[in-house]
mmCIF file of C-alpha atoms in Angstrom:
data_model
loop_
_atom_site.group_PDB
_atom_site.id
_atom_site.type_symbol
_atom_site.label_atom_id
_atom_site.label_comp_id
_atom_site.label_asym_id
_atom_site.label_seq_id
_atom_site.Cartn_x
_atom_site.Cartn_y
_atom_site.Cartn_z
ATOM 1 C CA MET A 8 0.073 -0.082 -0.020
ATOM 2 C CA LYS A 9 1.439 3.300 -0.927
ATOM 3 C CA THR A 10 2.241 5.602 1.876
ATOM 4 C CA GLU A 11 -0.405 8.268 0.788
ATOM 5 C CA LEU A 12 -3.271 5.511 1.158
ATOM 6 C CA MET A 13 -1.849 4.304 4.315
ATOM 7 C CA TYR A 14 -2.294 7.742 5.953
ATOM 8 C CA LEU A 15 -5.656 8.075 4.422
ATOM 9 C CA VAL A 16 -6.604 4.838 6.359
ATOM 10 C CA TRP A 17 -5.150 5.915 9.588
ATOM 11 C CA VAL A 18 -6.862 9.374 9.560
ATOM 12 C CA THR A 19 -10.041 7.689 8.587
ATOM 13 C CA THR A 20 -10.004 5.233 11.407
ATOM 14 C CA LEU A 21 -9.030 8.095 13.904
ATOM 15 C CA THR A 22 -12.025 9.959 12.820
ATOM 16 C CA ALA A 23 -14.301 6.966 12.969
ATOM 17 C CA VAL A 24 -13.178 6.193 16.524
ATOM 18 C CA ILE A 25 -12.870 9.756 17.808
ATOM 19 C CA TRP A 26 -16.563 9.888 18.610
ATOM 20 C CA ILE A 27 -16.528 6.915 21.086
ATOM 21 C CA PRO A 28 -15.340 8.978 24.236
ATOM 22 C CA TYR A 29 -17.957 11.703 23.754
ATOM 23 C CA ILE A 30 -20.672 9.188 23.241
ATOM 24 C CA LEU A 31 -19.878 7.466 26.451
ATOM 25 C CA ASP A 32 -19.664 10.679 28.409
ATOM 26 C CA ARG A 33 -23.116 11.324 26.873
ATOM 27 C CA ILE A 34 -24.376 7.989 28.274
ATOM 28 C CA ALA A 35 -22.958 8.748 31.668
ATOM 29 C CA VAL A 36 -24.512 12.414 31.834
ATOM 30 C CA TRP A 37 -27.904 11.589 30.106
ATOM 31 C CA GLY A 38 -28.391 7.931 30.614
ATOM 32 C CA LEU A 39 -28.766 5.445 27.850
ATOM 33 C CA MET A 40 -32.501 6.045 27.029
ATOM 34 C CA ASP A 41 -31.930 9.820 26.473
ATOM 35 C CA THR A 42 -28.815 9.332 24.408
ATOM 36 C CA VAL A 43 -30.578 7.028 21.961
ATOM 37 C CA GLY A 44 -33.711 9.191 22.147
ATOM 38 C CA TYR A 45 -34.340 12.988 21.726
ATOM 39 C CA PRO A 46 -34.593 14.384 25.201
ATOM 40 C CA ALA A 47 -36.576 17.579 25.534
ATOM 41 C CA ASN A 48 -34.022 19.433 27.756
ATOM 42 C CA PRO A 49 -30.779 17.499 27.820
ATOM 43 C CA LYS A 50 -28.111 18.374 30.319
ATOM 44 C CA PRO A 51 -24.994 19.832 28.999
ATOM 45 C CA GLN A 52 -22.028 17.418 28.488
ATOM 46 C CA SER A 53 -18.660 17.630 30.172
ATOM 47 C CA PRO A 54 -16.441 20.430 28.839
ATOM 48 C CA TRP A 55 -14.036 17.917 27.501
ATOM 49 C CA ALA A 56 -16.840 16.059 25.638
ATOM 50 C CA GLN A 57 -17.824 19.382 23.943
ATOM 51 C CA ARG A 58 -14.491 19.980 23.041
ATOM 52 C CA MET A 59 -14.145 16.454 21.468
ATOM 53 C CA MET A 60 -17.314 16.947 19.695
ATOM 54 C CA ALA A 61 -15.947 20.096 18.063
ATOM 55 C CA ALA A 62 -12.702 18.037 17.301
ATOM 56 C CA HIS A 63 -14.640 15.235 15.689
ATOM 57 C CA ALA A 64 -16.691 17.784 13.528
ATOM 58 C CA ASN A 65 -13.490 19.342 12.489
ATOM 59 C CA ALA A 66 -11.886 15.938 11.660
ATOM 60 C CA VAL A 67 -14.998 14.985 9.415
ATOM 61 C CA GLU A 68 -14.958 18.273 7.484
ATOM 62 C CA ASN A 69 -11.061 17.971 6.740
ATOM 63 C CA LEU A 70 -11.308 14.256 6.030
ATOM 64 C CA VAL A 71 -13.422 15.178 3.031
ATOM 65 C CA VAL A 72 -10.608 17.423 1.521
ATOM 66 C CA PHE A 73 -7.808 14.914 2.380
ATOM 67 C CA ALA A 74 -9.487 11.970 1.115
ATOM 68 C CA ALA A 75 -10.233 13.676 -2.197
ATOM 69 C CA LEU A 76 -6.603 15.042 -2.667
ATOM 70 C CA VAL A 77 -5.155 11.648 -1.770
ATOM 71 C CA LEU A 78 -7.461 9.691 -4.109
ATOM 72 C CA ALA A 79 -6.812 12.264 -6.832
ATOM 73 C CA ALA A 80 -3.166 11.826 -6.554
ATOM 74 C CA HIS A 81 -3.530 8.109 -6.452
ATOM 75 C CA VAL A 82 -5.767 7.937 -9.588
ATOM 76 C CA ALA A 83 -3.151 10.444 -11.434
ATOM 77 C CA GLY A 84 -0.282 8.111 -10.351
ATOM 78 C CA VAL A 85 1.547 10.660 -8.534
ATOM 79 C CA SER A 86 3.405 9.270 -5.538
ATOM 80 C CA ASN A 87 6.959 10.596 -4.378
ATOM 81 C CA SER A 88 8.432 11.873 -1.379
ATOM 82 C CA ALA A 89 6.667 15.186 -1.483
ATOM 83 C CA THR A 90 3.315 13.569 -1.555
ATOM 84 C CA ALA A 91 4.165 11.226 1.346
ATOM 85 C CA LEU A 92 5.436 14.199 3.417
ATOM 86 C CA ALA A 93 2.295 16.290 2.622
ATOM 87 C CA CYS A 94 0.012 13.362 3.773
ATOM 88 C CA SER A 95 2.279 12.664 6.921
ATOM 89 C CA ILE A 96 1.969 16.462 7.887
#
């Protein structure tokens, strides 16, 4: 697997897993039934969980651009040390 695609897999996996801690906090704060439902007046989550939610939203937004660039480079057959470095950064 090319380096660029490997980084895309790692970033996608991190983005997919990063929601777990704030969902666990939501279960702890709201309870399981309110977490899977739509409570009328939910309690605020922990400050770290709110930051984690913002970080997850940011990761999702950036993943779209990153994936498009990596896949475009892969389709174009461009793979060199510059693209590998750009993906690692």
